[in-house]
Amino acid sequence: MSRALEALFAPSSVAIVGASADSAKWGNVLARGALAGMHRRPVYLVNRSGGEILGQRSLPSLDDIPEPPELVVVSVPASGFEAAIVEALAAGARAIVVVSAGLGETGAEGQVRERAVVERVRAAGAVMLGPNCLGVFDAAQELDLGWSELPPGSIGLVSQSGNLALELARLARDAGLGFSRFASIGNQADLVAADLVDSLVAHEQTRLIALYLEDFRDGRAFVAAAARARAAGKPVLLLTGGVTGASARAALSHTGALVSDARAVEAACRAAGIVAVTTPGRLIDAALALLPARPVAGRRVAVFGDGGGHGVVAVDLLAARGLEVAPLSEQLRKRLGELLPPAAILTNPVDLVGGGERDLANYARVGDELLGADEVDAVLLTGYFGGYSIDSPALADEEAHAASLLADAAARAGKALVVHTMYPSAPVATVLRSAAVPTYGDIERAADALALLHRYRRRHAGPAERPAHGRVLSNLPRPVAGYSGARALLRAAGVDVVEAREAHTLDEVLAGAAALGYPVALKAVDLLHKSDSGGVALGLDDPESLTRAFAAIRARHAGSALSVERLAPVADGVELIAGAIRDPRFGPIVLVGLGGIYAEILRDTAVALAPLGEDAAEALIRSLRGAPLLTGARGRAKLDLAAAARAVAAISEVAVACEDVEQIEANPLLVTPTGALALDARIVLLGVESPA
Amino acid sequence: MSRALEALFAPSSVAIVGASADSAKWGNVLARGALAGMHRRPVYLVNRSGGEILGQRSLPSLDDIPEPPELVVVSVPASGFEAAIVEALAAGARAIVVVSAGLGETGAEGQVRERAVVERVRAAGAVMLGPNCLGVFDAAQELDLGWSELPPGSIGLVSQSGNLALELARLARDAGLGFSRFASIGNQADLVAADLVDSLVAHEQTRLIALYLEDFRDGRAFVAAAARARAAGKPVLLLTGGVTGASARAALSHTGALVSDARAVEAACRAAGIVAVTTPGRLIDAALALLPARPVAGRRVAVFGDGGGHGVVAVDLLAARGLEVAPLSEQLRKRLGELLPPAAILTNPVDLVGGGERDLANYARVGDELLGADEVDAVLLTGYFGGYSIDSPALADEEAHAASLLADAAARAGKALVVHTMYPSAPVATVLRSAAVPTYGDIERAADALALLHRYRRRHAGPAERPAHGRVLSNLPRPVAGYSGARALLRAAGVDVVEAREAHTLDEVLAGAAALGYPVALKAVDLLHKSDSGGVALGLDDPESLTRAFAAIRARHAGSALSVERLAPVADGVELIAGAIRDPRFGPIVLVGLGGIYAEILRDTAVALAPLGEDAAEALIRSLRGAPLLTGARGRAKLDLAAAARAVAAISEVAVACEDVEQIEANPLLVTPTGALALDARIVLLGVESPA
């Protein structure tokens, strides 16, 4: 699957087409970058007018180059796009980077031009990055085309925005991090994000993959590549843009209304173990935590510092993130007490009360005790540490030594130590970071780092998080629109559906009820919001009340088909919504949530890529805020979570198996102590307008 | 109420008791700070051993001072505390700052010593700050006792932590902000936070009040002082510590379980218009936004930058904070188009696509158009701006000029402009901040600033947010424990309570039902979780089913009193919880939430200080996530929100009027289209153990 991109990142020779002597032009930046690598590989500058560029003679055409240029960078006006590619391929290019803008991003005509060129490139067995991109970078190869600010390091970066890459570079440098490779991917006409992720998975110097994407192209291919990265032990961090808007599918089912584009990305991240971030700053924060990747096996954090305020603030921040700062054991407090002045506070947070100031090594000694204790899963040092060398330069060596001992203690314990210092540019920050201790200048970010490390391990270690594929359903009937079509399809997939009789006349209604047995419910079908519009009557105990309900519903919904249904034991259970939609980028996505109006008003829903095995479906249900309603909280009955999970898994499998099903849902799906029963169903077929 | 603290912040003379020549001692820091103000006021250094300190002759005792020292700072061992205070008062001190630690913070004995000293201080008409504090600072007075890092400015700071104050000082300096006054309040033995807030309200140079507090002392006095600050146009920012733990009242009622200490602080903030923050960084961010305080009248934000990525990321961040980035009108796009290159993207976010780089003044022109448009409530500039002068120093003047024109445009429009720059230490950041444009180095913080400005105005401008005091209830019966006591008290306050008959025998039960009319419900009373423990039977249609229910409940709860109740129309309404508890610091607090198990599992609750007028009660209910359930969302019936608000207001008034009521609640409070009816009630009296 993965396309070998060595010609792109590690070319044996480079040509810049559109190299320029004008320092205001990108062709000049590219030429300068290329020339900086001349000791590694031949560099050819091509400019139609010829002449000298940055002290190097340029050539009028690629034809004049004495050898095939393995990598060709094209930075010419859009009008010259096709000609430049033809020339590059003729010259023998294996990889082409197209900086030129004004193509696919401007509309349909440009996209047609791009597609035609991609066919030629692929026919020649070459690859193309762009158009409308900024260039490529490989630290180990000393290849820096279009970029000049990237510190070297172990982050592989793929970005659809130049400015965001620039900001990431600045933030990474400040944090002591750097980049192994960078590709600006522009319009992704040939090479797409998934290809670049795959190349970074294979790239030894890359230990973490950072992405800024506005367009995922084939979302499933992207997810598969990200999952391969995760499996290779390389965390994938994703910053997305432009995914706020609800999609056009909104009106046709509740599931459709609830799965926005952003939630589809959330499902993709869940499936591939991607860490989603909201800003460049949070991306670098997360990289700082995940690159050393000391595990946080549990929730129990010990907090310490010299001075109380920061510790107290940290406790609140950690608690808000689901971590625990519990009192330390008597035994541990005793050992700490032996190290510290009598006034020191030995609960958790631990306040050295001058014990650090008196002897900076106490920071390391206390950290060592806390990190070594079985009752502690991770340690946070917060506050002034780092400031001694700032306020008293004579203490610089002593403080750096303490930092180094502290980092050793964390390494010995194999546990995460995260440090917040009021002085993030202090020398100890460098000491700590280079010794695999994530160090932040902001207490909130330090707390976020601990929460991420805990979540990251939990998400990707537990059994429910193994790639859990559903069954392949092969014997499903051809999907049919309408309420009975939805019921039939769900039933065929193994979902229990409430017993019902379709009816149009009063006689049929009464006959249906007689067959099912009273009490019954009567519904007008083929309405999206049946309950809201007076299309449902519940608890009909006898033919008289059924007759009255028939008249009332007929008066409101004259033409609608009706369904007589056995009354469900709603008082015994909890209603969920379980549905699936087909996302144009990520394919079938499954959604579960608290049912009925709660789904749309309280937005307690969770999403995942379909198909989903039963374990993963159960984990998805358990991730709801309202999950305790199902699991017997506060003395309530324990409901049949396994049955609910089976129904969710089955719906996810239907969405995968039936390619013409755009949306399908059971809503409500009544979960009782003994099963899960779909009380209502909807299906939307591709190209069919009306909901059902 | 307010105590004049001029002797503390603007003393005519200062004495340092415990001044030291040893630079490692706090008495040395204090002496150095005091001496730096010698051109403003006489300074006396007192040290029992005498000798020279920092080039100044010290005196062995306060008795040796030629004039009464208006401010005396005491930095002696705790053992000398009382003697030092006696000597200071005898010398005529009007204000005393006690740095000495080891007193009230160590336990009961120290607290007794503090209280005894406070009596003497007050009897002498003086004030005392501390003990266990670090000192005071007043920028205009050049008074800097115990502090040496505070940049001057307009923030008045009160802190219970030295390190947090130090971090705030560093962050403020980085952001171009500074401090008018600072008081480290330590144990608050005499002067408490409320006193200092009041003094800052009266202090002209203070324009914003920042607080770090772990202990609020008299919470209501604090709230009143903060509200006075708010009324004087001075925003109050509060960072709290140590308020995570649930209080000891947890078990006795649902309301008690739901109102943690942290939520009590939330209620206080709501009442006083305080902005609660979680870290020192967020405090300075908020100060940066609120000091210029250009209003954000609505949700409509226009975003622009040169380069697309940051704008796209900003849109997601703003949407997540409830702000709107809607497409611009044709008219506005046309005007922008005239300023920019053809490729520029004129939707919202606006991408200059090189139009800024081509002419930096275009940043100001585009900003001017956006700020001046009626369709725009606020503007966010994001991305590279600020970097031109970094990457091309020749552009420094041009960029600074553009920044200044941009700030002028914001001033003309009277609207908030917030800037995110990838280069927060660039010269333009200073230009912009000094021209009342909040400027951040992190896009998320810029989005937070806009959200804060919008919320701040909305919270404190609308009619529901005026201090809304409830009625004073004077004719309430003396509260009685137990279910019927709770019902009686609620009814007396004007809350509709479901009709019921107390019963103990089957005969009484049947007689009660006959009097009320079937169907009825039967409850075992005096159980906290009645429904969970099989103590409630609903929908009893006739004497037979009532008899069966009696037997079943008697089997489970042999001794309990019973209540026969008219069955409520639960299907027509939504259940809330409405209750009040008495917080040891903040007094009576009212809570509303989605009722039943949803309150405790989904935690959709809101809190406020009691009493609450009906308007404020309605606003509190409307602040719930689930509020649309009451207001007719999705075609549901519109419920009687006004009746619900009246009930909540009445409960809040009961909590204020009855000082021996520790907790009282109506749960559920059934809100129907025509009223609000308490279906169950609980009361907890002070000093009475059992729930009812």
XYZ file of C-alpha atoms in Angstrom, chain A residues 24 149 161 163-164 166-167 170-171 212 214 239-244 254 278-282 306-310 312-313 315-317 319 357 383-384 391 420-424 441-445 529 532 594 596-598 600-602 604 625-629 633-636, chain B residues 24 149 161 163-164 166-167 170-171 212 214 239-244 254 278-282 306-310 312-313 315-317 319 357 383-384 391 420-424 441-445 529 532 594 596-598 600-602 604 625-629 633-636:
134
model
C 11.416 38.012 -2.423
C 13.393 27.248 10.531
C -0.826 25.127 6.234
C 1.882 29.298 8.846
C 0.785 26.556 11.214
C 5.925 27.757 11.088
C 4.222 28.171 14.449
C 8.746 27.948 16.767
C 6.914 26.199 19.606
C -2.415 19.448 10.364
C -8.173 20.220 6.463
C -4.807 19.156 14.482
C -7.741 19.655 12.140
C -9.308 22.712 10.631
C -12.609 23.483 9.007
C -14.622 20.616 10.436
C -17.072 22.592 12.547
C -31.572 11.768 14.484
C -7.094 21.892 19.115
C -4.127 24.225 18.635
C -0.452 24.164 17.649
C 0.429 24.843 21.268
C -1.490 21.819 22.496
C 8.248 24.169 47.920
C 5.369 26.518 48.750
C 1.728 25.581 48.960
C -0.232 27.586 46.391
C 0.795 25.759 43.237
C -3.264 23.310 45.819
C -4.091 24.697 42.370
C -4.932 19.318 42.854
C -8.012 21.050 41.480
C -6.717 20.832 37.904
C -9.214 16.309 39.820
C 15.325 26.047 49.556
C 6.077 25.829 41.335
C 9.341 27.577 41.949
C 17.292 34.458 41.274
C 5.706 22.611 36.007
C 8.135 25.441 36.562
C 7.383 29.134 36.824
C 10.630 29.583 34.896
C 10.242 27.570 31.687
C 5.775 26.652 32.008
C 2.051 26.436 32.679
C 0.512 24.356 35.437
C -2.578 23.586 33.362
C -0.481 22.137 30.567
C -40.452 13.280 14.780
C -43.425 15.502 18.665
C -28.976 8.454 25.704
C -35.224 10.152 23.010
C -35.048 13.874 23.432
C -32.077 13.522 25.750
C -30.481 15.859 21.062
C -30.786 18.125 24.064
C -28.111 16.777 26.389
C -24.691 12.600 25.517
C -21.961 10.200 30.725
C -25.271 8.467 31.351
C -23.773 4.961 31.334
C -24.410 4.533 35.088
C -28.136 4.503 34.223
C -26.018 2.889 39.764
C -27.830 3.976 42.918
C -29.551 0.650 43.415
C -31.212 0.642 39.998
C 19.217 35.062 53.425
C 9.495 41.882 41.347
C 0.397 32.243 48.296
C 4.820 31.654 44.867
C 1.574 32.202 43.004
C 5.509 35.590 42.085
C 4.257 33.687 39.063
C 6.254 37.218 36.000
C 3.290 36.535 33.710
C -5.793 33.995 45.071
C -7.791 29.321 49.857
C -8.158 31.890 41.489
C -9.029 29.476 44.269
C -7.213 26.539 45.756
C -8.211 23.598 47.857
C -11.931 23.586 47.132
C -12.159 20.259 45.332
C -29.516 15.040 47.158
C -8.141 27.995 37.119
C -4.476 29.015 36.841
C -2.223 32.065 37.144
C -1.845 32.039 33.358
C -5.590 32.197 32.795
C -2.674 36.224 5.910
C -2.622 32.452 5.382
C -5.518 30.103 5.949
C -4.580 27.572 8.636
C -4.855 29.755 11.710
C -9.623 27.765 10.145
C -8.370 26.598 13.535
C -13.232 29.091 13.717
C -13.374 25.724 15.463
C -12.139 27.225 18.733
C -17.543 27.750 17.738
C 2.604 40.594 2.879
C -1.415 34.084 12.599
C 1.747 35.602 11.251
C 11.938 37.883 9.843
C -3.220 36.228 18.195
C 0.336 36.429 16.943
C 2.792 33.581 16.472
C 5.377 36.088 17.742
C 4.125 37.258 21.144
C 0.756 34.237 21.706
C -1.685 31.332 21.754
C -4.737 31.101 19.526
C -6.754 29.288 22.181
C -6.181 32.072 24.679
C -33.505 7.054 48.421
C -34.143 2.983 44.957
C -32.693 18.038 35.998
C -34.440 12.278 39.602
C -31.452 10.168 38.809
C -30.427 12.543 36.046
C -26.788 12.845 40.142
C -25.693 10.972 37.049
C -25.656 13.694 34.400
C -26.882 18.994 35.024
C -28.168 22.138 29.646
C -31.558 20.463 29.798
C -33.504 23.765 29.878
C -34.892 23.162 26.355
C -36.905 20.286 27.871
C -37.970 22.455 22.201
C -38.699 20.026 19.340
C -42.456 20.584 19.467
C -42.785 19.620 23.132
